[in-house]
Tab-separated table of C-alpha atoms in Angstrom:
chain	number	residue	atom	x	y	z
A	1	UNK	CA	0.000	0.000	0.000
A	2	UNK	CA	1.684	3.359	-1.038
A	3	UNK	CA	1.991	5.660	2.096
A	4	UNK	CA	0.541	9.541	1.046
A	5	UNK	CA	2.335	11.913	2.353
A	6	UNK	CA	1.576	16.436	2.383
A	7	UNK	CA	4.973	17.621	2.118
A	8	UNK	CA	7.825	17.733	0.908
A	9	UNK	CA	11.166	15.890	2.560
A	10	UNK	CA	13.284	18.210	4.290
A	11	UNK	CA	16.227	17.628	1.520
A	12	UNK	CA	14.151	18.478	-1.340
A	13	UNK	CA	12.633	21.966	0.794
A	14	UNK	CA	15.987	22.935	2.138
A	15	UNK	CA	17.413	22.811	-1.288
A	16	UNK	CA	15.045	24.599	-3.086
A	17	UNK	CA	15.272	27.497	-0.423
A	18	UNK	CA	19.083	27.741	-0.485
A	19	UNK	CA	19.068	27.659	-4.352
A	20	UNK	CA	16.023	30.981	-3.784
A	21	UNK	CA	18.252	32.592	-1.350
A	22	UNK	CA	21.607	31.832	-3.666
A	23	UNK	CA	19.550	32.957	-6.882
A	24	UNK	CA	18.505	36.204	-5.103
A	25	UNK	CA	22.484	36.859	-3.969
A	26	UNK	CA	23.155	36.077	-7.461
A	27	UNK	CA	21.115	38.347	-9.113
A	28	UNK	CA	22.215	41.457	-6.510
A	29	UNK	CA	26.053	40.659	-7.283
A	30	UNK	CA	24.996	40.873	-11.144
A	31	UNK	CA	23.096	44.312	-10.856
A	32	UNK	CA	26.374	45.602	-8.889
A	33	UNK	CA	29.414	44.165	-10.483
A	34	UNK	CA	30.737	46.474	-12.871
A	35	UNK	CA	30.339	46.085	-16.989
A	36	UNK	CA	32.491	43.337	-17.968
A	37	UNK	CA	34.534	44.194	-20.693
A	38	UNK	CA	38.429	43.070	-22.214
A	39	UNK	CA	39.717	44.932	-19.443
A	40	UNK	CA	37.424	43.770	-16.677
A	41	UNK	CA	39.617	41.424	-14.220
A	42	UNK	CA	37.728	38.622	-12.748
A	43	UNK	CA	38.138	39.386	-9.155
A	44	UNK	CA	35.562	40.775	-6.396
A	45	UNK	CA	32.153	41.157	-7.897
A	46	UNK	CA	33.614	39.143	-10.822
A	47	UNK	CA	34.850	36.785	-9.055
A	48	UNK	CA	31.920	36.224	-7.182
A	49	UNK	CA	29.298	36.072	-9.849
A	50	UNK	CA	31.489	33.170	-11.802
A	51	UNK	CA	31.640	30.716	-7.969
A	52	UNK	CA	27.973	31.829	-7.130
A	53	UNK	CA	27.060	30.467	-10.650
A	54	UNK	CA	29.080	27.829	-10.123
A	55	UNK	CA	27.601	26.975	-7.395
A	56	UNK	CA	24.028	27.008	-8.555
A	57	UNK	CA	24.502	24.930	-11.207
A	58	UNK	CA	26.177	21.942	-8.932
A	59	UNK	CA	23.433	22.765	-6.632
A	60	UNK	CA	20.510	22.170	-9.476
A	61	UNK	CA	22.374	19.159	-10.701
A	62	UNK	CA	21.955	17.988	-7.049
A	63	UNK	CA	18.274	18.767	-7.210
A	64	UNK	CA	17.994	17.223	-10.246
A	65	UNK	CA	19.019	13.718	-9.283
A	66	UNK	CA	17.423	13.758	-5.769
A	67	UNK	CA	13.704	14.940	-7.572
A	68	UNK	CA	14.576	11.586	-9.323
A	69	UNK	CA	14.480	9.357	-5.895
A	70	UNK	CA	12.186	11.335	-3.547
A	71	UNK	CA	8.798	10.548	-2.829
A	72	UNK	CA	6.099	13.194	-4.081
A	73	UNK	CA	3.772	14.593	-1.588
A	74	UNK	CA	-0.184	14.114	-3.420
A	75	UNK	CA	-1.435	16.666	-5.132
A	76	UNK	CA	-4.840	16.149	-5.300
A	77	UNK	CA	-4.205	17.893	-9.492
A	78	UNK	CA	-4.767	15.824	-12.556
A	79	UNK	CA	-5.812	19.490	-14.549
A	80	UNK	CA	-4.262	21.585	-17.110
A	81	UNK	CA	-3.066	23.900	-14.107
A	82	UNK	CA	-1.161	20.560	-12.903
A	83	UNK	CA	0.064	20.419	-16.503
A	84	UNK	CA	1.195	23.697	-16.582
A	85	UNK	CA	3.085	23.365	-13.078
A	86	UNK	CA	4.736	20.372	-14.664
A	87	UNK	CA	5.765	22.717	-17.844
A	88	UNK	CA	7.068	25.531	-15.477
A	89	UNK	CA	8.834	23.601	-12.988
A	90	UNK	CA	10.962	21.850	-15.906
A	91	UNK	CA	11.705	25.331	-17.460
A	92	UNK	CA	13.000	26.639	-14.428
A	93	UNK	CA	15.073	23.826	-14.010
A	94	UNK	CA	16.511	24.156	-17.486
A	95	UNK	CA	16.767	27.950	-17.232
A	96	UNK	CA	19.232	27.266	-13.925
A	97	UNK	CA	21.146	24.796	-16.133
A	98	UNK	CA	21.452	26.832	-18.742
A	99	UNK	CA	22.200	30.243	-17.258
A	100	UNK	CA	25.476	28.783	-15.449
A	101	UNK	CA	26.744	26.997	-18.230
A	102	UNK	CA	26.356	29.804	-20.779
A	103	UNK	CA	28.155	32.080	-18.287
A	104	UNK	CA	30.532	29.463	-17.463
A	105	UNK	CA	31.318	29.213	-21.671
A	106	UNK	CA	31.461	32.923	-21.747
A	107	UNK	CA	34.255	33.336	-18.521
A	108	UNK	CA	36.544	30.922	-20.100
A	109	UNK	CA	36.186	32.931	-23.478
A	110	UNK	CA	37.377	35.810	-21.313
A	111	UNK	CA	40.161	33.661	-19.576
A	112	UNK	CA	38.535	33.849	-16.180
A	113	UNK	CA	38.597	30.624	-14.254
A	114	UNK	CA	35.695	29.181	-12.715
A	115	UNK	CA	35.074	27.633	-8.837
A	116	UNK	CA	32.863	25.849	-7.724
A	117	UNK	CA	32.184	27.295	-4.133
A	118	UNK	CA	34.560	29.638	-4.677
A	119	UNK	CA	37.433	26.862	-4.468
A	120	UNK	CA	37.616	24.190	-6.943
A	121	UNK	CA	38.702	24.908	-10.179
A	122	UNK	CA	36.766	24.099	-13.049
A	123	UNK	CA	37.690	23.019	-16.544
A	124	UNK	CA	37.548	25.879	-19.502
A	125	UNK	CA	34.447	25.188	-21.473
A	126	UNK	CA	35.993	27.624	-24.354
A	127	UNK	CA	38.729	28.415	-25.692
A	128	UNK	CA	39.832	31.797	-24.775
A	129	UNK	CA	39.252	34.131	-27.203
A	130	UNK	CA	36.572	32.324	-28.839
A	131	UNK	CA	33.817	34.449	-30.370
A	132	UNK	CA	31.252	31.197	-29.768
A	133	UNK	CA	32.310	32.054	-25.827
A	134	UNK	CA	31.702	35.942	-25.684
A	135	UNK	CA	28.310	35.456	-28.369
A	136	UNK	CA	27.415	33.388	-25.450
A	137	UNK	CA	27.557	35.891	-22.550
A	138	UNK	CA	25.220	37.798	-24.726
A	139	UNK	CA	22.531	35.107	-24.694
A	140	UNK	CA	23.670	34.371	-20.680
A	141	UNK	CA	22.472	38.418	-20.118
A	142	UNK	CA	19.455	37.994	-21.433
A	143	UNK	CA	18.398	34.727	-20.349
A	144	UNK	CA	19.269	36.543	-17.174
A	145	UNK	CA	15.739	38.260	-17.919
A	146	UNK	CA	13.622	35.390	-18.593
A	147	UNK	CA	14.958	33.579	-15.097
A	148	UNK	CA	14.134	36.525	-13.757
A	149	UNK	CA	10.520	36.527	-14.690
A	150	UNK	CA	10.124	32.784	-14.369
A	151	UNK	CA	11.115	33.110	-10.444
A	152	UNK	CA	8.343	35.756	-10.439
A	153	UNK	CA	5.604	33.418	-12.347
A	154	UNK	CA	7.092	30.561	-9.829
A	155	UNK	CA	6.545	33.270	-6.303
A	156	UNK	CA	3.214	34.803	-7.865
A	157	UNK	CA	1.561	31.018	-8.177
A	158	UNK	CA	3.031	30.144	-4.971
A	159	UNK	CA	0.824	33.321	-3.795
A	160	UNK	CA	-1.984	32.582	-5.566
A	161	UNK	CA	-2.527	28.385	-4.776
A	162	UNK	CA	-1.884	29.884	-0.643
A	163	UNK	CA	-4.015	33.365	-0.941
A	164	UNK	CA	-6.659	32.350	-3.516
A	165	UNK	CA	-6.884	28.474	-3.588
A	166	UNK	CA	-6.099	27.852	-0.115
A	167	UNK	CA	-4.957	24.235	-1.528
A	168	UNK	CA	-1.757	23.934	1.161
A	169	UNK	CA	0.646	23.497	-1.611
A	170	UNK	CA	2.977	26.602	-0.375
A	171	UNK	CA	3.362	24.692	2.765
A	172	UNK	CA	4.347	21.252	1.185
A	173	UNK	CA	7.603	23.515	0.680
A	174	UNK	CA	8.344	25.767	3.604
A	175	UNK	CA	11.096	25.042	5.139
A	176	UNK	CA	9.521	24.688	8.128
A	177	UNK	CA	6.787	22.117	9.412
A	178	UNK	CA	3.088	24.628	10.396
A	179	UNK	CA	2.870	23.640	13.688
């Protein structure tokens, strides 16, 4: 008999809320860091955009795999607002793929060298100098836009399934159990 369960395992919450908080730090270190161009050194700001990056994408790969063993909480949903859900959830997932890598491609174009957690060194996925590696820090900025706006659709139907449906699915996902 398959046990049904409300929420979501603490793994699965815990990592989607570091990967919020990392995506929000991530997105402030972008808007301040200065314009990077042939001059720009990859250190401070930089520096820290590239390892945060970094960071998110080992982070979503994580996610990735464990979504693949967890246990689901029930939904109650077999609609075309389920559907949709399904649709978002795997574009978000392949926008914070993407987004990394594309930057990642782009900082070795620029010679910059990449960390994961600000400490292990990653391998160049361009060759510096390449013109494939800076066209793709162009698509990486404004990708930048659409991740943006995704993370908004993502908070506004969190909002609207806790405000307007009342359905409990924003609390399958707090980190923290409603006592």
């Amino acid at each position: 008999m398959k046990q049904s369960i409300t929420r979501y395992d603490a793994a699965s919450r815990y990592l989607h809320w570091i990967t919020a908080a990392l995506l929000a730090v991530q997105f402030g270190v972008a808007w301040a860091m200065p314009d990077i161009t042939k001059q720009t050194p990859a250190i401070g700001l930089v520096a820290w955009h590239l390892s945060l990056g970094a960071t998110i994408l080992g982070l979503t790969a994580i996610r990735m795999l464990w979504a693949r063993w967890r246990i689901k909480p029930e939904s109650g949903q077999k609609s075309l607002m389920h559907a949709f859900a399904a649709i978002a959830h795997k574009g978000l997932y392949a926008l914070l793929v993407i987004m990394p890598v594309l930057g990642w491609i782009n900082a070795s174009a620029r010679g910059y060298g990449v960390k994961f957690l600000g400490v292990i060194p990653l391998p160049a996925l361009s060759a510096q100098g390449s013109s494939f590696g800076h066209a793709m820090g162009d698509v990486h900025s404004l990708l930048a836009y659409g991740l943006l706006g995704a993370v908004a659709l993502h908070v506004c139907a969190a909002l609207y399934h806790h405000w307007v449906l009342r359905d409990g699915t924003l609390h399958k996902m707090l980190p923290l159990s409603r006592t």
